[in-house]
Amino acid sequence: MKSYNVCLKDTVKAFTKKVFYSLFDCDHEAEHAEYLEKTFLQILDKLEIENGEKIWETFKAELPEIRRKLDLDAIAFENNDPASHCLAEIYMAYPGFHAISIYRLSHALYKLGVYILPRMMSEYIHGITGIDIHPGATIGESFYIDHGTGIVIGETSIIGEQVKIYQGVTLGGIQVSKDLASTKRHPTIDDNVTIYANATILGGDIVIGKNSVIGANVWITQSVPEDSLVTYQTEIKIRPKKNGIR
């Protein structure tokens, strides 16, 4: 019976936490670096991935750029959320920012052809935040997630810059079939789009045009032109209660 090293989940959890801390904890940079390199090489060895040292050096060189993008994401949170009091609160307490941080780290590894480790990282943060971002998704700068619980962003999704997404949004595929693995299955969201709670957007050919607003609870399977407002209309009745109704 083959062993699948499932115990690596604990190692990856610790690694993911530490690499996240290393982006913002400059006072312990040397301490983080030693642990991260050693643990990263151990993980890749267990996963039977070759050229671990080269992959690590390439990944490590990208960390400053990842930090730059995350600083822009944090500013987007501060600019968009009236409940935020300062940037420090966003870095330390916002689940949406935490999820985006792990996404940007895992995406860098995904682009290097390392697939299992990024998925384990994304599932770790999914379990903590309820936000499921596949590391293969492409997400531009200044990305903002409000609340975030229940968000699903599929592998081939493309998201532009200055995009805002609220809880329960799904960017998914319209079909689930293994023979579609190499095709674009998930939508493209252009710059400056806002997608409100529980909207579902499905299909690899779907493009949501720039500056559009997608209202709550809509179901979209066709492209939306730039500068559009998409809403779901339902009738809500308000009337006096009858006697005896509580």
PDB file of C-alpha atoms in Angstrom:
ATOM      1  CA  MET A   1       0.000   0.000   0.000  1.00  0.00           C
ATOM      2  CA  LYS A   2       1.480   3.344  -1.069  1.00  0.00           C
ATOM      3  CA  SER A   3       2.123   6.085   1.459  1.00  0.00           C
ATOM      4  CA  TYR A   4       0.934   9.582   0.561  1.00  0.00           C
ATOM      5  CA  ASN A   5       2.680  11.526   3.337  1.00  0.00           C
ATOM      6  CA  VAL A   6      -0.586  13.018   4.550  1.00  0.00           C
ATOM      7  CA  CYS A   7       1.220  14.113   7.716  1.00  0.00           C
ATOM      8  CA  LEU A   8       2.802  16.820   5.545  1.00  0.00           C
ATOM      9  CA  LYS A   9      -0.408  18.778   6.124  1.00  0.00           C
ATOM     10  CA  ASP A  10       0.921  19.765   9.562  1.00  0.00           C
ATOM     11  CA  THR A  11       4.319  20.748   8.153  1.00  0.00           C
ATOM     12  CA  VAL A  12       2.732  22.798   5.379  1.00  0.00           C
ATOM     13  CA  LYS A  13       0.451  24.510   7.883  1.00  0.00           C
ATOM     14  CA  ALA A  14       3.474  25.596   9.939  1.00  0.00           C
ATOM     15  CA  PHE A  15       5.397  26.631   6.808  1.00  0.00           C
ATOM     16  CA  THR A  16       2.474  28.668   5.482  1.00  0.00           C
ATOM     17  CA  LYS A  17       2.075  30.544   8.757  1.00  0.00           C
ATOM     18  CA  LYS A  18       5.795  31.251   8.939  1.00  0.00           C
ATOM     19  CA  VAL A  19       6.171  32.467   5.366  1.00  0.00           C
ATOM     20  CA  PHE A  20       3.175  34.771   5.897  1.00  0.00           C
ATOM     21  CA  TYR A  21       4.757  36.178   9.058  1.00  0.00           C
ATOM     22  CA  SER A  22       8.095  36.615   7.284  1.00  0.00           C
ATOM     23  CA  LEU A  23       6.569  39.078   4.817  1.00  0.00           C
ATOM     24  CA  PHE A  24       5.762  41.551   7.583  1.00  0.00           C
ATOM     25  CA  ASP A  25       8.028  40.672  10.533  1.00  0.00           C
ATOM     26  CA  CYS A  26      11.300  42.329   9.572  1.00  0.00           C
ATOM     27  CA  ASP A  27      12.735  42.064  13.105  1.00  0.00           C
ATOM     28  CA  HIS A  28      13.022  38.272  12.782  1.00  0.00           C
ATOM     29  CA  GLU A  29      13.914  38.041   9.079  1.00  0.00           C
ATOM     30  CA  ALA A  30      17.061  35.907   9.549  1.00  0.00           C
ATOM     31  CA  GLU A  31      15.269  33.513  11.888  1.00  0.00           C
ATOM     32  CA  HIS A  32      12.407  33.085   9.432  1.00  0.00           C
ATOM     33  CA  ALA A  33      14.739  32.568   6.455  1.00  0.00           C
ATOM     34  CA  GLU A  34      16.627  29.661   8.012  1.00  0.00           C
ATOM     35  CA  TYR A  35      13.469  27.803   8.998  1.00  0.00           C
ATOM     36  CA  LEU A  36      11.671  28.487   5.722  1.00  0.00           C
ATOM     37  CA  GLU A  37      14.422  27.232   3.439  1.00  0.00           C
ATOM     38  CA  LYS A  38      14.980  24.061   5.464  1.00  0.00           C
ATOM     39  CA  THR A  39      11.266  23.273   5.706  1.00  0.00           C
ATOM     40  CA  PHE A  40      10.581  24.095   2.059  1.00  0.00           C
ATOM     41  CA  LEU A  41      13.296  21.702   0.877  1.00  0.00           C
ATOM     42  CA  GLN A  42      11.996  18.993   3.201  1.00  0.00           C
ATOM     43  CA  ILE A  43       8.467  19.378   1.829  1.00  0.00           C
ATOM     44  CA  LEU A  44       9.600  19.242  -1.808  1.00  0.00           C
ATOM     45  CA  ASP A  45      11.754  16.204  -1.053  1.00  0.00           C
ATOM     46  CA  LYS A  46       8.750  14.403   0.461  1.00  0.00           C
ATOM     47  CA  LEU A  47       6.698  15.361  -2.592  1.00  0.00           C
ATOM     48  CA  GLU A  48       9.455  14.008  -4.852  1.00  0.00           C
ATOM     49  CA  ILE A  49       9.904  17.360  -6.593  1.00  0.00           C
ATOM     50  CA  GLU A  50      13.365  17.918  -8.067  1.00  0.00           C
ATOM     51  CA  ASN A  51      15.483  21.102  -8.158  1.00  0.00           C
ATOM     52  CA  GLY A  52      14.208  22.209  -4.752  1.00  0.00           C
ATOM     53  CA  GLU A  53      17.118  24.591  -4.142  1.00  0.00           C
ATOM     54  CA  LYS A  54      16.581  26.374  -7.462  1.00  0.00           C
ATOM     55  CA  ILE A  55      12.843  26.639  -6.887  1.00  0.00           C
ATOM     56  CA  TRP A  56      13.419  28.036  -3.401  1.00  0.00           C
ATOM     57  CA  GLU A  57      15.840  30.703  -4.631  1.00  0.00           C
ATOM     58  CA  THR A  58      13.411  31.783  -7.356  1.00  0.00           C
ATOM     59  CA  PHE A  59      10.498  31.869  -4.923  1.00  0.00           C
ATOM     60  CA  LYS A  60      12.513  33.773  -2.313  1.00  0.00           C
ATOM     61  CA  ALA A  61      13.474  36.392  -4.912  1.00  0.00           C
ATOM     62  CA  GLU A  62       9.771  37.049  -5.554  1.00  0.00           C
ATOM     63  CA  LEU A  63       8.879  37.752  -1.923  1.00  0.00           C
ATOM     64  CA  PRO A  64       9.584  41.532  -2.106  1.00  0.00           C
ATOM     65  CA  GLU A  65       7.267  41.844  -5.108  1.00  0.00           C
ATOM     66  CA  ILE A  66       4.604  39.833  -3.288  1.00  0.00           C
ATOM     67  CA  ARG A  67       4.936  42.188  -0.311  1.00  0.00           C
ATOM     68  CA  ARG A  68       4.554  45.197  -2.638  1.00  0.00           C
ATOM     69  CA  LYS A  69       1.314  43.797  -4.050  1.00  0.00           C
ATOM     70  CA  LEU A  70       0.000  42.979  -0.586  1.00  0.00           C
ATOM     71  CA  ASP A  71       0.645  46.524   0.584  1.00  0.00           C
ATOM     72  CA  LEU A  72      -1.543  47.714  -2.302  1.00  0.00           C
ATOM     73  CA  ASP A  73      -4.203  45.184  -1.324  1.00  0.00           C
ATOM     74  CA  ALA A  74      -4.128  46.438   2.267  1.00  0.00           C
ATOM     75  CA  ILE A  75      -4.554  50.031   1.092  1.00  0.00           C
ATOM     76  CA  ALA A  76      -7.554  48.906  -1.002  1.00  0.00           C
ATOM     77  CA  PHE A  77      -9.078  47.429   2.163  1.00  0.00           C
ATOM     78  CA  GLU A  78      -8.509  50.647   4.081  1.00  0.00           C
ATOM     79  CA  ASN A  79      -9.975  52.760   1.281  1.00  0.00           C
ATOM     80  CA  ASN A  80     -13.086  50.617   0.831  1.00  0.00           C
ATOM     81  CA  ASP A  81     -14.073  49.395   4.288  1.00  0.00           C
ATOM     82  CA  PRO A  82     -15.632  52.074   6.520  1.00  0.00           C
ATOM     83  CA  ALA A  83     -15.233  49.726   9.495  1.00  0.00           C
ATOM     84  CA  SER A  84     -11.426  49.752   9.280  1.00  0.00           C
ATOM     85  CA  HIS A  85      -9.563  52.021  11.673  1.00  0.00           C
ATOM     86  CA  CYS A  86      -5.975  51.688  10.453  1.00  0.00           C
ATOM     87  CA  LEU A  87      -3.711  49.642   8.196  1.00  0.00           C
ATOM     88  CA  ALA A  88      -2.363  47.633  11.135  1.00  0.00           C
ATOM     89  CA  GLU A  89      -5.870  46.302  11.774  1.00  0.00           C
ATOM     90  CA  ILE A  90      -6.049  45.011   8.201  1.00  0.00           C
ATOM     91  CA  TYR A  91      -2.680  43.270   8.306  1.00  0.00           C
ATOM     92  CA  MET A  92      -3.401  41.593  11.630  1.00  0.00           C
ATOM     93  CA  ALA A  93      -7.148  41.005  11.774  1.00  0.00           C
ATOM     94  CA  TYR A  94      -8.796  40.836   8.333  1.00  0.00           C
ATOM     95  CA  PRO A  95      -9.509  37.317   7.017  1.00  0.00           C
ATOM     96  CA  GLY A  96      -9.872  38.594   3.454  1.00  0.00           C
ATOM     97  CA  PHE A  97      -6.386  40.084   3.534  1.00  0.00           C
ATOM     98  CA  HIS A  98      -5.014  36.884   5.097  1.00  0.00           C
ATOM     99  CA  ALA A  99      -6.569  34.816   2.293  1.00  0.00           C
ATOM    100  CA  ILE A 100      -5.182  37.115  -0.405  1.00  0.00           C
ATOM    101  CA  SER A 101      -1.731  36.931   1.188  1.00  0.00           C
ATOM    102  CA  ILE A 102      -1.633  33.142   1.078  1.00  0.00           C
ATOM    103  CA  TYR A 103      -3.048  33.230  -2.456  1.00  0.00           C
ATOM    104  CA  ARG A 104      -0.225  35.490  -3.667  1.00  0.00           C
ATOM    105  CA  LEU A 105       2.386  33.243  -2.049  1.00  0.00           C
ATOM    106  CA  SER A 106       0.856  30.029  -3.383  1.00  0.00           C
ATOM    107  CA  HIS A 107       0.350  31.545  -6.847  1.00  0.00           C
ATOM    108  CA  ALA A 108       4.070  32.305  -7.090  1.00  0.00           C
ATOM    109  CA  LEU A 109       4.828  28.635  -6.437  1.00  0.00           C
ATOM    110  CA  TYR A 110       2.104  27.494  -8.820  1.00  0.00           C
ATOM    111  CA  LYS A 111       3.747  29.498 -11.618  1.00  0.00           C
ATOM    112  CA  LEU A 112       7.009  27.650 -10.885  1.00  0.00           C
ATOM    113  CA  GLY A 113       5.327  24.334 -11.620  1.00  0.00           C
ATOM    114  CA  VAL A 114       4.891  23.324  -7.981  1.00  0.00           C
ATOM    115  CA  TYR A 115       1.264  22.265  -7.638  1.00  0.00           C
ATOM    116  CA  ILE A 116       0.597  20.149  -4.544  1.00  0.00           C
ATOM    117  CA  LEU A 117       2.244  22.509  -2.029  1.00  0.00           C
ATOM    118  CA  PRO A 118       0.270  25.584  -3.231  1.00  0.00           C
ATOM    119  CA  ARG A 119      -2.982  23.610  -3.038  1.00  0.00           C
ATOM    120  CA  MET A 120      -2.164  22.541   0.509  1.00  0.00           C
ATOM    121  CA  MET A 121      -1.428  26.173   1.396  1.00  0.00           C
ATOM    122  CA  SER A 122      -4.703  27.353  -0.125  1.00  0.00           C
ATOM    123  CA  GLU A 123      -6.670  24.657   1.685  1.00  0.00           C
ATOM    124  CA  TYR A 124      -5.053  25.651   4.980  1.00  0.00           C
ATOM    125  CA  ILE A 125      -6.243  29.247   4.641  1.00  0.00           C
ATOM    126  CA  HIS A 126      -9.598  28.078   3.214  1.00  0.00           C
ATOM    127  CA  GLY A 127     -10.203  26.211   6.450  1.00  0.00           C
ATOM    128  CA  ILE A 128      -9.420  29.303   8.512  1.00  0.00           C
ATOM    129  CA  THR A 129     -11.260  31.979   6.513  1.00  0.00           C
ATOM    130  CA  GLY A 130     -13.888  30.126   4.465  1.00  0.00           C
ATOM    131  CA  ILE A 131     -12.371  31.768   1.360  1.00  0.00           C
ATOM    132  CA  ASP A 132     -11.385  29.353  -1.420  1.00  0.00           C
ATOM    133  CA  ILE A 133      -8.960  30.872  -3.958  1.00  0.00           C
ATOM    134  CA  HIS A 134      -7.261  28.396  -6.259  1.00  0.00           C
ATOM    135  CA  PRO A 135      -3.533  29.188  -6.540  1.00  0.00           C
ATOM    136  CA  GLY A 136      -3.778  28.986 -10.317  1.00  0.00           C
ATOM    137  CA  ALA A 137      -6.122  31.988 -10.532  1.00  0.00           C
ATOM    138  CA  THR A 138      -4.670  35.254 -11.866  1.00  0.00           C
ATOM    139  CA  ILE A 139      -5.495  38.281  -9.696  1.00  0.00           C
ATOM    140  CA  GLY A 140      -4.374  41.860 -10.348  1.00  0.00           C
ATOM    141  CA  GLU A 141      -3.304  44.552  -7.920  1.00  0.00           C
ATOM    142  CA  SER A 142      -5.400  46.284  -5.256  1.00  0.00           C
ATOM    143  CA  PHE A 143      -7.792  43.375  -4.732  1.00  0.00           C
ATOM    144  CA  TYR A 144     -10.415  43.804  -2.021  1.00  0.00           C
ATOM    145  CA  ILE A 145     -12.512  41.120  -0.336  1.00  0.00           C
ATOM    146  CA  ASP A 146     -15.208  42.288   2.087  1.00  0.00           C
ATOM    147  CA  HIS A 147     -16.125  39.726   4.776  1.00  0.00           C
ATOM    148  CA  GLY A 148     -15.260  36.903   2.400  1.00  0.00           C
ATOM    149  CA  THR A 149     -16.891  33.789   3.843  1.00  0.00           C
ATOM    150  CA  GLY A 150     -18.017  31.454   1.068  1.00  0.00           C
ATOM    151  CA  ILE A 151     -16.057  33.048  -1.778  1.00  0.00           C
ATOM    152  CA  VAL A 152     -14.889  30.565  -4.437  1.00  0.00           C
ATOM    153  CA  ILE A 153     -12.443  31.605  -7.170  1.00  0.00           C
ATOM    154  CA  GLY A 154     -11.618  28.847  -9.659  1.00  0.00           C
ATOM    155  CA  GLU A 155      -8.268  27.889 -11.140  1.00  0.00           C
ATOM    156  CA  THR A 156      -8.535  29.661 -14.503  1.00  0.00           C
ATOM    157  CA  SER A 157     -10.249  32.811 -13.242  1.00  0.00           C
ATOM    158  CA  ILE A 158      -8.672  36.091 -14.322  1.00  0.00           C
ATOM    159  CA  ILE A 159      -9.308  39.144 -12.146  1.00  0.00           C
ATOM    160  CA  GLY A 160      -8.099  42.621 -13.084  1.00  0.00           C
ATOM    161  CA  GLU A 161      -7.058  45.528 -10.890  1.00  0.00           C
ATOM    162  CA  GLN A 162      -9.141  47.427  -8.334  1.00  0.00           C
ATOM    163  CA  VAL A 163     -11.735  44.633  -8.146  1.00  0.00           C
ATOM    164  CA  LYS A 164     -14.021  44.296  -5.105  1.00  0.00           C
ATOM    165  CA  ILE A 165     -15.723  41.012  -4.176  1.00  0.00           C
ATOM    166  CA  TYR A 166     -18.151  40.373  -1.327  1.00  0.00           C
ATOM    167  CA  GLN A 167     -19.039  37.232   0.621  1.00  0.00           C
ATOM    168  CA  GLY A 168     -20.521  34.204  -1.089  1.00  0.00           C
ATOM    169  CA  VAL A 169     -19.357  35.089  -4.618  1.00  0.00           C
ATOM    170  CA  THR A 170     -18.538  32.181  -6.936  1.00  0.00           C
ATOM    171  CA  LEU A 171     -16.332  32.472 -10.024  1.00  0.00           C
ATOM    172  CA  GLY A 172     -16.814  28.972 -11.334  1.00  0.00           C
ATOM    173  CA  GLY A 173     -17.058  26.669 -14.316  1.00  0.00           C
ATOM    174  CA  ILE A 174     -20.305  26.000 -16.064  1.00  0.00           C
ATOM    175  CA  GLN A 175     -19.339  22.354 -16.608  1.00  0.00           C
ATOM    176  CA  VAL A 176     -17.369  19.914 -14.470  1.00  0.00           C
ATOM    177  CA  SER A 177     -15.502  17.457 -16.673  1.00  0.00           C
ATOM    178  CA  LYS A 178     -11.953  16.114 -16.451  1.00  0.00           C
ATOM    179  CA  ASP A 179     -11.388  16.537 -20.181  1.00  0.00           C
ATOM    180  CA  LEU A 180     -11.704  20.325 -19.679  1.00  0.00           C
ATOM    181  CA  ALA A 181      -8.645  20.420 -17.403  1.00  0.00           C
ATOM    182  CA  SER A 182      -6.473  22.256 -19.933  1.00  0.00           C
ATOM    183  CA  THR A 183      -9.128  24.784 -21.002  1.00  0.00           C
ATOM    184  CA  LYS A 184     -10.177  28.106 -19.479  1.00  0.00           C
ATOM    185  CA  ARG A 185     -13.196  27.157 -17.388  1.00  0.00           C
ATOM    186  CA  HIS A 186     -13.698  30.210 -15.182  1.00  0.00           C
ATOM    187  CA  PRO A 187     -14.661  33.833 -15.910  1.00  0.00           C
ATOM    188  CA  THR A 188     -12.601  36.951 -16.531  1.00  0.00           C
ATOM    189  CA  ILE A 189     -13.331  39.995 -14.362  1.00  0.00           C
ATOM    190  CA  ASP A 190     -12.016  43.257 -15.817  1.00  0.00           C
ATOM    191  CA  ASP A 191     -10.643  46.228 -13.885  1.00  0.00           C
ATOM    192  CA  ASN A 192     -12.695  48.187 -11.359  1.00  0.00           C
ATOM    193  CA  VAL A 193     -15.565  45.690 -11.135  1.00  0.00           C
ATOM    194  CA  THR A 194     -17.612  45.266  -7.953  1.00  0.00           C
ATOM    195  CA  ILE A 195     -19.359  41.929  -7.303  1.00  0.00           C
ATOM    196  CA  TYR A 196     -21.817  41.914  -4.405  1.00  0.00           C
ATOM    197  CA  ALA A 197     -22.774  39.087  -2.055  1.00  0.00           C
ATOM    198  CA  ASN A 198     -23.758  35.636  -3.336  1.00  0.00           C
ATOM    199  CA  ALA A 199     -23.413  36.468  -7.032  1.00  0.00           C
ATOM    200  CA  THR A 200     -22.519  33.460  -9.199  1.00  0.00           C
ATOM    201  CA  ILE A 201     -20.572  33.928 -12.438  1.00  0.00           C
ATOM    202  CA  LEU A 202     -19.907  30.793 -14.478  1.00  0.00           C
ATOM    203  CA  GLY A 203     -18.020  29.949 -17.651  1.00  0.00           C
ATOM    204  CA  GLY A 204     -14.593  30.323 -19.200  1.00  0.00           C
ATOM    205  CA  ASP A 205     -15.826  32.546 -22.042  1.00  0.00           C
ATOM    206  CA  ILE A 206     -17.540  34.989 -19.691  1.00  0.00           C
ATOM    207  CA  VAL A 207     -16.077  38.499 -19.386  1.00  0.00           C
ATOM    208  CA  ILE A 208     -17.409  41.075 -16.930  1.00  0.00           C
ATOM    209  CA  GLY A 209     -16.534  44.410 -18.499  1.00  0.00           C
ATOM    210  CA  LYS A 210     -14.646  47.223 -16.802  1.00  0.00           C
ATOM    211  CA  ASN A 211     -16.360  49.443 -14.233  1.00  0.00           C
ATOM    212  CA  SER A 212     -19.398  47.173 -13.976  1.00  0.00           C
ATOM    213  CA  VAL A 213     -21.366  46.433 -10.811  1.00  0.00           C
ATOM    214  CA  ILE A 214     -22.805  42.963 -10.290  1.00  0.00           C
ATOM    215  CA  GLY A 215     -25.598  43.029  -7.726  1.00  0.00           C
ATOM    216  CA  ALA A 216     -26.258  40.512  -4.984  1.00  0.00           C
ATOM    217  CA  ASN A 217     -27.686  37.058  -5.744  1.00  0.00           C
ATOM    218  CA  VAL A 218     -27.437  37.253  -9.548  1.00  0.00           C
ATOM    219  CA  TRP A 219     -26.621  34.217 -11.713  1.00  0.00           C
ATOM    220  CA  ILE A 220     -24.527  35.091 -14.777  1.00  0.00           C
ATOM    221  CA  THR A 221     -23.612  32.788 -17.683  1.00  0.00           C
ATOM    222  CA  GLN A 222     -23.082  35.426 -20.376  1.00  0.00           C
ATOM    223  CA  SER A 223     -20.656  38.294 -20.751  1.00  0.00           C
ATOM    224  CA  VAL A 224     -21.479  41.739 -19.413  1.00  0.00           C
ATOM    225  CA  PRO A 225     -20.439  44.927 -21.288  1.00  0.00           C
ATOM    226  CA  GLU A 226     -18.341  47.651 -19.678  1.00  0.00           C
ATOM    227  CA  ASP A 227     -20.064  50.131 -17.354  1.00  0.00           C
ATOM    228  CA  SER A 228     -23.027  47.830 -16.711  1.00  0.00           C
ATOM    229  CA  LEU A 229     -25.216  47.385 -13.650  1.00  0.00           C
ATOM    230  CA  VAL A 230     -26.616  43.867 -13.219  1.00  0.00           C
ATOM    231  CA  THR A 231     -29.295  43.315 -10.573  1.00  0.00           C
ATOM    232  CA  TYR A 232     -31.690  40.599  -9.499  1.00  0.00           C
ATOM    233  CA  GLN A 233     -35.224  41.831  -8.940  1.00  0.00           C
ATOM    234  CA  THR A 234     -37.623  40.176  -6.522  1.00  0.00           C
ATOM    235  CA  GLU A 235     -40.768  41.409  -4.862  1.00  0.00           C
ATOM    236  CA  ILE A 236     -40.745  42.011  -1.125  1.00  0.00           C
ATOM    237  CA  LYS A 237     -44.099  42.711   0.523  1.00  0.00           C
ATOM    238  CA  ILE A 238     -44.472  44.540   3.831  1.00  0.00           C
ATOM    239  CA  ARG A 239     -47.930  44.483   5.436  1.00  0.00           C
ATOM    240  CA  PRO A 240     -49.460  44.707   8.910  1.00  0.00           C
ATOM    241  CA  LYS A 241     -49.413  41.552  10.994  1.00  0.00           C
ATOM    242  CA  LYS A 242     -52.714  39.820  11.640  1.00  0.00           C
ATOM    243  CA  ASN A 243     -53.817  39.196  15.189  1.00  0.00           C
ATOM    244  CA  GLY A 244     -52.250  36.076  16.635  1.00  0.00           C
ATOM    245  CA  ILE A 245     -49.209  36.067  14.300  1.00  0.00           C
ATOM    246  CA  ARG A 246     -45.940  36.358  16.205  1.00  0.00           C
TER     247      ARG A 246
END
